[in-house]
Amino acid sequence: MFNLGSFLGSILGQDNKKKFHEFYKIVGEINKIEGDFEKKNHEELKDYSISLKKRHSDGETLDSLLVEAFALVREASKRTLNQRHFDVQLIGGIILHRGGISEMKTGEGKTLASTLPAFLNSLSGNGVHIVTVNDYLAKRDSQWMGQIFKYLGLSVGCITNELAGIDLRQKMYNSDI
């Protein structure tokens, strides 16, 4: 009989197998509360975003807020972009938040996955910089994915080579995202 756990362990090694089990547990927790966020209106979602930031400033760790933050971003994405983060994108977001590299092929939703850790880490109030390979993608993604962040009450900036003026550049650097 086929055993997925043994198969993953043989391919990924025991350490990675344990990590994936942990990731799927976290994804299960996010999925479990998805319905709670679906019931909230826009103002309630924005207020929830503010409350997460306050909870972090009061001492809760970003890791302890991850499940709620990811569920909140998923709901905002559904409402603004009509796109729901798949479980694999949630896993990618967890890996990115933890400082890892999440390899995804073209079309698998890297840009959408990045909104999860970007929002979570913005709760610290230090600003989050998302770096991309060229000005076209920087503009596109700040406008496209920026809808999610703005929906949740965050400011979004975009810095490109053509951006002139120290004041304007400073304003962009001081954005939440």
Coordinates of C-alpha atoms in Angstrom, one line a residue:
M1 CA 0.0 0.0 0.0
F2 CA 1.2 3.5 -0.9
N3 CA 2.2 5.7 2.1
L4 CA 2.5 9.4 1.3
G5 CA 4.5 10.1 4.5
S6 CA 7.1 7.5 3.7
F7 CA 7.3 8.7 0.1
L8 CA 7.8 12.3 1.1
G9 CA 10.4 11.3 3.6
S10 CA 12.4 9.3 1.1
I11 CA 12.3 12.2 -1.4
L12 CA 12.6 15.2 0.9
G13 CA 14.3 13.8 3.9
Q14 CA 12.9 13.6 7.3
D15 CA 13.5 17.2 8.2
N16 CA 11.5 18.5 5.2
K17 CA 8.8 15.9 5.7
K18 CA 8.3 17.3 9.2
K19 CA 8.2 20.8 7.8
F20 CA 5.6 19.9 5.3
H21 CA 3.4 18.2 7.9
E22 CA 3.7 21.4 9.9
F23 CA 2.8 23.6 6.9
Y24 CA -0.3 21.4 6.2
K25 CA -1.4 21.8 9.8
I26 CA -1.1 25.6 9.5
V27 CA -3.0 25.5 6.2
G28 CA -5.7 23.5 7.9
E29 CA -6.0 26.1 10.6
I30 CA -6.3 28.9 8.0
N31 CA -8.9 27.0 6.1
K32 CA -10.8 26.3 9.3
I33 CA -11.4 30.0 10.0
E34 CA -12.0 31.1 6.4
G35 CA -15.7 31.1 6.9
D36 CA -15.4 33.5 9.8
F37 CA -13.7 36.1 7.6
E38 CA -16.2 35.6 4.8
K39 CA -19.0 36.8 7.1
K40 CA -17.2 40.1 7.9
N41 CA -17.9 43.3 6.0
H42 CA -15.2 45.5 4.6
E43 CA -15.0 47.7 7.7
E44 CA -14.8 44.7 9.9
L45 CA -11.9 43.3 7.8
K46 CA -10.1 46.7 8.0
D47 CA -10.6 46.8 11.8
Y48 CA -9.3 43.3 12.1
S49 CA -6.2 44.4 10.2
I50 CA -5.7 47.2 12.7
S51 CA -6.3 44.9 15.6
L52 CA -3.6 42.5 14.4
K53 CA -1.1 45.4 14.2
K54 CA -2.0 46.4 17.8
R55 CA -1.7 42.8 19.0
H56 CA 1.8 42.7 17.5
S57 CA 2.7 46.0 19.1
D58 CA 1.4 44.6 22.4
G59 CA 3.8 41.7 22.2
E60 CA 2.3 39.0 20.1
T61 CA 4.7 37.5 17.6
L62 CA 4.1 37.6 13.9
D63 CA 4.2 33.8 13.9
S64 CA 1.3 33.7 16.4
L65 CA -0.7 36.0 14.1
L66 CA 0.1 34.1 10.9
V67 CA -3.1 32.0 10.7
E68 CA -5.4 35.0 11.1
A69 CA -3.3 37.3 8.9
F70 CA -3.2 34.8 6.1
A71 CA -7.0 34.1 6.3
L72 CA -7.6 37.9 6.3
V73 CA -5.4 38.4 3.2
R74 CA -7.1 35.5 1.5
E75 CA -10.5 37.0 2.0
A76 CA -9.4 40.5 0.9
S77 CA -7.9 38.9 -2.3
K78 CA -11.2 37.1 -3.0
R79 CA -13.1 40.4 -2.7
T80 CA -10.7 42.7 -4.6
L81 CA -9.1 40.4 -7.2
N82 CA -11.6 37.5 -7.3
Q83 CA -8.7 35.2 -6.6
R84 CA -8.5 32.8 -3.7
H85 CA -5.1 31.7 -2.5
F86 CA -4.7 27.9 -3.0
D87 CA -3.2 25.8 -0.2
V88 CA 0.1 25.6 -2.1
Q89 CA 0.2 29.4 -2.2
L90 CA -0.4 29.5 1.6
I91 CA 2.5 27.1 2.0
G92 CA 4.7 29.3 -0.2
G93 CA 3.7 32.3 1.9
I94 CA 4.7 30.5 5.1
I95 CA 8.0 29.6 3.6
L96 CA 8.7 33.2 2.5
H97 CA 7.7 34.5 5.9
R98 CA 10.2 32.2 7.5
G99 CA 13.0 33.4 5.3
G100 CA 13.0 30.4 3.0
I101 CA 12.9 30.2 -0.8
S102 CA 9.6 29.0 -2.3
E103 CA 10.1 27.8 -5.9
M104 CA 7.0 28.0 -8.0
K105 CA 6.7 27.8 -11.8
T106 CA 5.3 30.5 -14.0
G107 CA 1.6 30.8 -13.5
E108 CA 1.5 29.1 -10.1
G109 CA 0.8 32.3 -8.3
K110 CA 4.1 33.6 -6.8
T111 CA 2.9 37.2 -6.9
L112 CA -0.3 36.3 -5.1
A113 CA 1.5 34.1 -2.6
S114 CA 3.8 37.0 -1.7
T115 CA 0.9 39.1 -0.5
L116 CA 0.6 36.8 2.6
P117 CA 4.0 37.3 4.2
A118 CA 4.1 40.9 3.0
F119 CA 0.9 41.8 4.9
L120 CA 2.0 39.7 7.9
N121 CA 5.3 41.4 8.1
S122 CA 3.8 44.9 7.6
L123 CA 2.1 44.4 11.0
S124 CA 5.5 45.3 12.6
G125 CA 5.1 48.9 11.3
N126 CA 8.6 48.8 9.7
G127 CA 7.4 48.6 6.1
V128 CA 7.9 45.8 3.7
H129 CA 9.8 46.0 0.4
I130 CA 9.0 43.6 -2.3
V131 CA 11.7 43.5 -4.9
T132 CA 11.0 42.4 -8.5
V133 CA 13.2 42.1 -11.6
N134 CA 12.1 45.1 -13.5
D135 CA 10.1 48.4 -13.4
Y136 CA 7.3 47.0 -15.5
L137 CA 6.6 44.2 -13.0
A138 CA 7.1 46.6 -10.0
K139 CA 4.4 48.9 -11.4
R140 CA 2.1 46.1 -12.4
D141 CA 2.3 44.3 -9.1
S142 CA 2.0 47.4 -6.9
Q143 CA -1.2 48.2 -8.7
W144 CA -2.6 44.7 -9.0
M145 CA -1.7 43.2 -5.6
G146 CA -1.8 46.7 -4.0
Q147 CA -5.6 46.4 -4.2
I148 CA -5.4 43.8 -1.5
F149 CA -3.2 45.9 0.8
K150 CA -5.3 49.0 0.3
Y151 CA -8.5 47.1 1.0
L152 CA -7.0 46.2 4.4
G153 CA -6.0 49.9 5.1
L154 CA -2.3 49.8 4.1
S155 CA -0.4 52.2 2.0
V156 CA 1.3 51.0 -1.1
G157 CA 4.2 52.6 -2.9
C158 CA 6.2 51.8 -6.0
I159 CA 9.8 52.8 -6.6
T160 CA 11.1 52.6 -10.2
N161 CA 14.2 54.0 -12.0
E162 CA 12.1 56.8 -13.5
L163 CA 10.8 58.0 -10.1
A164 CA 12.3 61.5 -9.7
G165 CA 12.5 63.6 -6.6
I166 CA 13.8 62.8 -3.2
D167 CA 10.5 63.7 -1.5
L168 CA 8.5 61.4 -3.7
R169 CA 11.0 58.5 -3.3
Q170 CA 11.0 59.0 0.4
K171 CA 7.2 58.9 0.5
M172 CA 7.3 55.6 -1.4
Y173 CA 9.9 54.2 0.9
N174 CA 7.7 55.1 3.9
S175 CA 4.7 53.2 2.6
D176 CA 3.5 50.1 4.4
I177 CA 4.2 48.0 1.3

